[in-house]
């Protein structure tokens, strides 16, 4: 069985489009856009002049509106001035009427003296009552204001006292904590000092005992006795011993490594000589 031939003929898309001819598109083409009708410079100038004229018309309209507004303001002012003049005229009329009534009352005062005295007494009583009422109202208002001020002051004083008490408590607490810390620090320093003094006393006692033993023996002072007499020298001797021991250990490890390398080389040489002999 042979392989099936799945090959397809190649078609050039550009050639296919040319063979189909021009496409019938609905919209305008690029050439139509480039060939569009454009206005000349004179037509552009005319359009700009028209726009300027439109702005002039708007300015004229605004001027007319301002004139109308001015007229309305003048009318309103005239009305207010006329109202003020009428009020002044009314006041003058009232004054004239009062004068006339006073003249009539003076002419009829001789005939009605008793009536005037009774009416004056009644008016005085009414004035006194009104004065008392006003005083009572003022006293009540002053009392209310004083009560409100006292209540406000009491509330402020309570708040201040509570704040001051809290502040005092916090301050006392902090002072107590600081005092305790200071006392603890002093105790710790005293304990440290006492320990150091105790250790010094022990060292001095031990040194004095050793010196006494040396004096009793009456022998020559050896290097060991001198090292025992001074604790600083003992520490130095110990350090030297430790350093010598470390050096010995390092030397031993180096020797072992060298011995191992030398043994490996010998083994290699023996293996090479045996292979040659064979």
Tab-separated table of C-alpha atoms in Angstrom:
chain	number	residue	atom	x	y	z
A	1	UNK	CA	0.000	0.000	0.000
A	2	UNK	CA	1.428	3.370	-1.010
A	3	UNK	CA	1.048	6.672	0.814
A	4	UNK	CA	-1.998	8.790	-0.009
A	5	UNK	CA	-1.321	12.066	-1.847
A	6	UNK	CA	-2.565	14.894	0.403
A	7	UNK	CA	-0.965	17.748	-1.511
A	8	UNK	CA	-3.072	20.868	-2.341
A	9	UNK	CA	-2.458	23.364	-5.140
A	10	UNK	CA	-1.143	26.773	-3.919
A	11	UNK	CA	-3.378	29.749	-4.782
A	12	UNK	CA	-1.949	33.275	-4.734
A	13	UNK	CA	-4.424	35.456	-2.754
A	14	UNK	CA	-3.433	38.697	-4.541
A	15	UNK	CA	-3.983	37.085	-7.914
A	16	UNK	CA	-7.318	35.693	-6.766
A	17	UNK	CA	-8.433	39.174	-5.609
A	18	UNK	CA	-7.455	40.747	-8.911
A	19	UNK	CA	-9.336	38.055	-10.828
A	20	UNK	CA	-12.472	38.755	-8.762
A	21	UNK	CA	-12.389	42.422	-9.690
A	22	UNK	CA	-13.107	45.482	-7.509
A	23	UNK	CA	-15.129	44.784	-4.363
A	24	UNK	CA	-18.475	46.521	-4.100
A	25	UNK	CA	-18.042	48.192	-0.658
A	26	UNK	CA	-20.900	50.234	0.827
A	27	UNK	CA	-18.845	53.047	2.468
A	28	UNK	CA	-16.608	55.765	0.967
A	29	UNK	CA	-13.095	54.911	-0.019
A	30	UNK	CA	-9.816	56.684	0.799
A	31	UNK	CA	-9.819	58.350	-2.585
A	32	UNK	CA	-13.276	59.776	-1.921
A	33	UNK	CA	-11.981	61.201	1.414
A	34	UNK	CA	-8.966	62.807	-0.271
A	35	UNK	CA	-11.092	64.211	-3.123
A	36	UNK	CA	-13.692	65.754	-0.768
A	37	UNK	CA	-14.758	69.373	-1.443
A	38	UNK	CA	-12.746	71.812	0.676
A	39	UNK	CA	-13.543	75.532	1.355
A	40	UNK	CA	-11.335	78.260	-0.059
A	41	UNK	CA	-9.576	80.917	2.029
A	42	UNK	CA	-12.241	83.491	1.173
A	43	UNK	CA	-15.018	81.227	2.404
A	44	UNK	CA	-13.099	80.662	5.674
A	45	UNK	CA	-12.808	84.457	6.184
A	46	UNK	CA	-16.560	84.864	5.621
A	47	UNK	CA	-17.305	82.190	8.257
A	48	UNK	CA	-15.037	83.947	10.777
A	49	UNK	CA	-16.782	87.269	10.164
A	50	UNK	CA	-20.153	85.630	10.709
A	51	UNK	CA	-18.984	84.276	14.047
A	52	UNK	CA	-17.855	87.764	15.101
A	53	UNK	CA	-21.231	89.176	14.161
A	54	UNK	CA	-22.896	86.547	16.307
A	55	UNK	CA	-20.845	87.660	19.288
A	56	UNK	CA	-21.870	91.304	18.637
A	57	UNK	CA	-25.528	90.294	18.678
A	58	UNK	CA	-24.985	88.587	22.051
A	59	UNK	CA	-23.365	91.749	23.421
A	60	UNK	CA	-26.331	93.818	22.223
A	61	UNK	CA	-28.726	91.400	23.907
A	62	UNK	CA	-26.801	91.697	27.196
A	63	UNK	CA	-26.911	95.502	27.005
A	64	UNK	CA	-30.691	95.421	26.526
A	65	UNK	CA	-31.086	93.098	29.509
A	66	UNK	CA	-28.967	95.430	31.648
A	67	UNK	CA	-31.117	98.402	30.658
A	68	UNK	CA	-34.301	96.520	31.586
A	69	UNK	CA	-32.761	95.533	34.925
A	70	UNK	CA	-31.817	99.156	35.649
A	71	UNK	CA	-35.389	100.240	34.982
A	72	UNK	CA	-36.755	97.639	37.375
A	73	UNK	CA	-34.317	98.760	40.080
A	74	UNK	CA	-35.403	102.389	39.674
A	75	UNK	CA	-39.062	101.402	40.039
A	76	UNK	CA	-38.306	99.423	43.189
A	77	UNK	CA	-36.410	102.384	44.682
A	78	UNK	CA	-39.295	104.725	43.940
A	79	UNK	CA	-41.668	102.364	45.735
A	80	UNK	CA	-39.439	102.183	48.799
A	81	UNK	CA	-38.997	105.948	48.912
A	82	UNK	CA	-42.731	106.452	48.553
A	83	UNK	CA	-43.376	104.040	51.442
A	84	UNK	CA	-40.942	105.954	53.669
A	85	UNK	CA	-42.595	109.261	52.832
A	86	UNK	CA	-46.052	107.846	53.614
A	87	UNK	CA	-44.813	106.515	56.991
A	88	UNK	CA	-43.368	109.961	57.860
A	89	UNK	CA	-46.678	111.585	56.900
A	90	UNK	CA	-48.618	109.167	59.116
A	91	UNK	CA	-46.369	109.986	62.071
A	92	UNK	CA	-46.971	113.708	61.588
A	93	UNK	CA	-50.731	113.139	61.507
A	94	UNK	CA	-50.599	111.159	64.755
A	95	UNK	CA	-48.635	113.936	66.477
A	96	UNK	CA	-51.217	116.527	65.398
A	97	UNK	CA	-54.061	114.357	66.697
A	98	UNK	CA	-52.294	113.925	70.045
A	99	UNK	CA	-51.871	117.695	70.387
A	100	UNK	CA	-55.563	118.239	69.675
A	101	UNK	CA	-56.565	115.593	72.232
A	102	UNK	CA	-54.272	117.194	74.836
A	103	UNK	CA	-55.883	120.598	74.221
A	104	UNK	CA	-59.355	119.116	74.605
A	105	UNK	CA	-58.298	117.293	77.787
A	106	UNK	CA	-56.855	120.531	79.273
A	107	UNK	CA	-60.134	122.379	78.577
A	108	UNK	CA	-62.186	119.623	80.196
A	109	UNK	CA	-59.784	119.123	83.144
A	110	UNK	CA	-61.639	121.579	85.397
A	111	UNK	CA	-64.936	119.729	84.902
A	112	UNK	CA	-63.557	116.210	85.362
A	113	UNK	CA	-60.783	116.630	87.974
A	114	UNK	CA	-62.112	113.764	90.099
A	115	UNK	CA	-62.265	111.446	87.116
A	116	UNK	CA	-58.724	112.359	86.087
A	117	UNK	CA	-57.393	111.759	89.632
A	118	UNK	CA	-59.009	108.303	89.766
A	119	UNK	CA	-57.745	107.423	86.311
A	120	UNK	CA	-54.235	108.667	87.211
A	121	UNK	CA	-54.259	106.547	90.398
A	122	UNK	CA	-55.385	103.506	88.383
A	123	UNK	CA	-52.650	104.125	85.814
A	124	UNK	CA	-50.056	104.472	88.608
A	125	UNK	CA	-51.216	101.167	90.148
A	126	UNK	CA	-50.970	99.457	86.788
A	127	UNK	CA	-47.479	100.889	86.237
A	128	UNK	CA	-46.370	99.616	89.651
A	129	UNK	CA	-47.766	96.143	88.949
A	130	UNK	CA	-46.017	96.014	85.604
A	131	UNK	CA	-42.737	97.142	87.232
A	132	UNK	CA	-43.050	94.382	89.859
A	133	UNK	CA	-43.688	91.770	87.173
A	134	UNK	CA	-40.658	92.925	85.212
A	135	UNK	CA	-38.484	92.780	88.309
A	136	UNK	CA	-39.693	89.262	89.103
A	137	UNK	CA	-38.911	88.124	85.546
A	138	UNK	CA	-35.422	89.640	85.702
A	139	UNK	CA	-34.801	88.012	89.098
A	140	UNK	CA	-35.913	84.611	87.793
A	141	UNK	CA	-33.736	84.871	84.686
A	142	UNK	CA	-30.735	85.922	86.799
A	143	UNK	CA	-31.361	83.060	89.220
A	144	UNK	CA	-31.556	80.502	86.388
A	145	UNK	CA	-28.357	81.809	84.836
A	146	UNK	CA	-26.569	81.694	88.234
A	147	UNK	CA	-27.803	78.113	88.841
A	148	UNK	CA	-26.641	77.016	85.403
A	149	UNK	CA	-23.233	78.664	85.947
A	150	UNK	CA	-22.882	77.027	89.396
A	151	UNK	CA	-23.795	73.610	87.961
A	152	UNK	CA	-21.273	74.069	85.168
A	153	UNK	CA	-18.615	75.146	87.641
A	154	UNK	CA	-19.386	72.143	89.897
A	155	UNK	CA	-19.148	69.735	86.955
A	156	UNK	CA	-15.872	71.357	85.864
A	157	UNK	CA	-14.493	71.158	89.405
A	158	UNK	CA	-15.491	67.470	89.673
A	159	UNK	CA	-13.850	66.690	86.359
A	160	UNK	CA	-10.729	68.598	87.411
A	161	UNK	CA	-10.648	66.776	90.760
A	162	UNK	CA	-11.029	63.392	89.066
A	163	UNK	CA	-8.257	64.228	86.600
A	164	UNK	CA	-6.005	65.522	89.380
A	165	UNK	CA	-6.642	62.381	91.477
A	166	UNK	CA	-5.797	60.126	88.526
A	167	UNK	CA	-2.667	62.142	87.814
A	168	UNK	CA	-1.615	61.981	91.484
A	169	UNK	CA	-2.222	58.202	91.575
A	170	UNK	CA	-0.156	57.677	88.421
A	171	UNK	CA	2.614	59.880	89.766
A	172	UNK	CA	2.696	58.017	93.108
A	173	UNK	CA	2.733	54.682	91.276
A	174	UNK	CA	5.646	55.701	89.081
A	175	UNK	CA	7.562	57.066	92.066
A	176	UNK	CA	7.046	53.777	93.942
A	177	UNK	CA	8.246	51.749	90.950
A	178	UNK	CA	11.320	53.960	90.557
A	179	UNK	CA	12.066	53.658	94.279
A	180	UNK	CA	11.780	49.855	94.155
A	181	UNK	CA	14.089	49.693	91.139
A	182	UNK	CA	16.624	51.921	92.877
A	183	UNK	CA	16.477	49.836	96.059
A	184	UNK	CA	16.887	46.587	94.109
A	185	UNK	CA	19.840	48.022	92.221
A	186	UNK	CA	21.497	49.120	95.459
A	187	UNK	CA	20.901	45.682	97.032
A	188	UNK	CA	22.410	43.921	94.024
A	189	UNK	CA	25.456	46.198	94.050
A	190	UNK	CA	25.913	45.624	97.794
A	191	UNK	CA	25.680	41.852	97.333
A	192	UNK	CA	28.244	41.938	94.529
A	193	UNK	CA	30.602	44.039	96.619
A	194	UNK	CA	30.188	41.708	99.619
A	195	UNK	CA	30.910	38.648	97.421
A	196	UNK	CA	34.022	40.262	95.991
A	197	UNK	CA	35.257	41.231	99.450
A	198	UNK	CA	34.610	37.684	100.738
A	199	UNK	CA	36.559	36.187	97.840
A	200	UNK	CA	39.434	38.600	98.424
A	201	UNK	CA	39.535	37.652	102.104
A	202	UNK	CA	39.648	33.952	101.184
A	203	UNK	CA	42.510	34.538	98.746
A	204	UNK	CA	44.434	36.558	101.326
A	205	UNK	CA	43.936	33.832	103.983
A	206	UNK	CA	45.107	31.107	101.615
A	207	UNK	CA	48.184	33.138	100.670
A	208	UNK	CA	49.015	33.826	104.317
A	209	UNK	CA	48.736	30.076	105.136
A	210	UNK	CA	51.046	29.124	102.273
A	211	UNK	CA	53.621	31.710	103.336
A	212	UNK	CA	53.525	30.402	106.906
A	213	UNK	CA	54.135	26.854	105.662
A	214	UNK	CA	57.079	28.057	103.596
A	215	UNK	CA	58.522	29.953	106.565
A	216	UNK	CA	58.223	26.830	108.785
A	217	UNK	CA	60.031	24.666	106.268
A	218	UNK	CA	62.922	27.189	105.978
A	219	UNK	CA	63.753	25.728	102.578
A	220	UNK	CA	64.676	27.529	99.336
A	221	UNK	CA	61.738	28.970	97.438
A	222	UNK	CA	60.998	26.829	94.374
A	223	UNK	CA	59.194	27.823	91.198
A	224	UNK	CA	56.140	25.834	92.345
A	225	UNK	CA	55.883	27.702	95.660
A	226	UNK	CA	56.204	31.050	93.900
A	227	UNK	CA	53.486	30.114	91.463
A	228	UNK	CA	51.263	29.054	94.350
A	229	UNK	CA	51.927	32.310	96.174
A	230	UNK	CA	50.695	34.477	93.327
A	231	UNK	CA	47.299	33.583	91.777
A	232	UNK	CA	48.065	35.629	88.665
A	233	UNK	CA	51.209	33.585	88.016
A	234	UNK	CA	49.199	30.367	88.439
A	235	UNK	CA	46.784	31.495	85.746
A	236	UNK	CA	49.654	32.308	83.392
A	237	UNK	CA	51.282	28.900	83.994
A	238	UNK	CA	48.000	27.140	83.277
A	239	UNK	CA	47.609	29.077	80.044
A	240	UNK	CA	51.125	28.119	78.967
A	241	UNK	CA	50.461	24.448	79.718
A	242	UNK	CA	47.234	24.497	77.742
A	243	UNK	CA	48.956	26.140	74.784
A	244	UNK	CA	51.795	23.549	74.884
A	245	UNK	CA	49.296	20.688	74.994
A	246	UNK	CA	47.418	22.126	72.008
A	247	UNK	CA	50.666	22.455	70.043
A	248	UNK	CA	51.562	18.822	70.812
A	249	UNK	CA	48.141	17.635	69.619
A	250	UNK	CA	48.439	19.624	66.374
A	251	UNK	CA	51.952	18.226	65.764
A	252	UNK	CA	50.697	14.674	66.276
A	253	UNK	CA	47.808	15.176	63.800
A	254	UNK	CA	50.233	16.599	61.196
A	255	UNK	CA	52.603	13.641	61.622
A	256	UNK	CA	49.740	11.190	61.189
A	257	UNK	CA	48.613	12.881	57.983
A	258	UNK	CA	52.173	12.802	56.597
A	259	UNK	CA	52.564	9.122	57.515
A	260	UNK	CA	49.294	8.297	55.712
A	261	UNK	CA	50.404	10.134	52.551
A	262	UNK	CA	53.801	8.379	52.596
A	263	UNK	CA	52.125	4.957	52.993
A	264	UNK	CA	49.780	5.673	50.067
A	265	UNK	CA	52.752	6.601	47.830
A	266	UNK	CA	54.580	3.388	48.781
A	267	UNK	CA	51.496	1.319	47.929
A	268	UNK	CA	51.249	2.980	44.509
A	269	UNK	CA	54.944	2.336	43.800
A	270	UNK	CA	54.674	-1.343	44.794
A	271	UNK	CA	51.576	-1.760	42.599
A	272	UNK	CA	53.395	-0.198	39.603
A	273	UNK	CA	56.501	-2.403	40.073
A	274	UNK	CA	54.411	-5.594	40.290
A	275	UNK	CA	52.609	-4.739	37.020
A	276	UNK	CA	55.985	-4.149	35.277
A	277	UNK	CA	57.378	-7.475	36.453
A	278	UNK	CA	54.363	-9.315	35.055
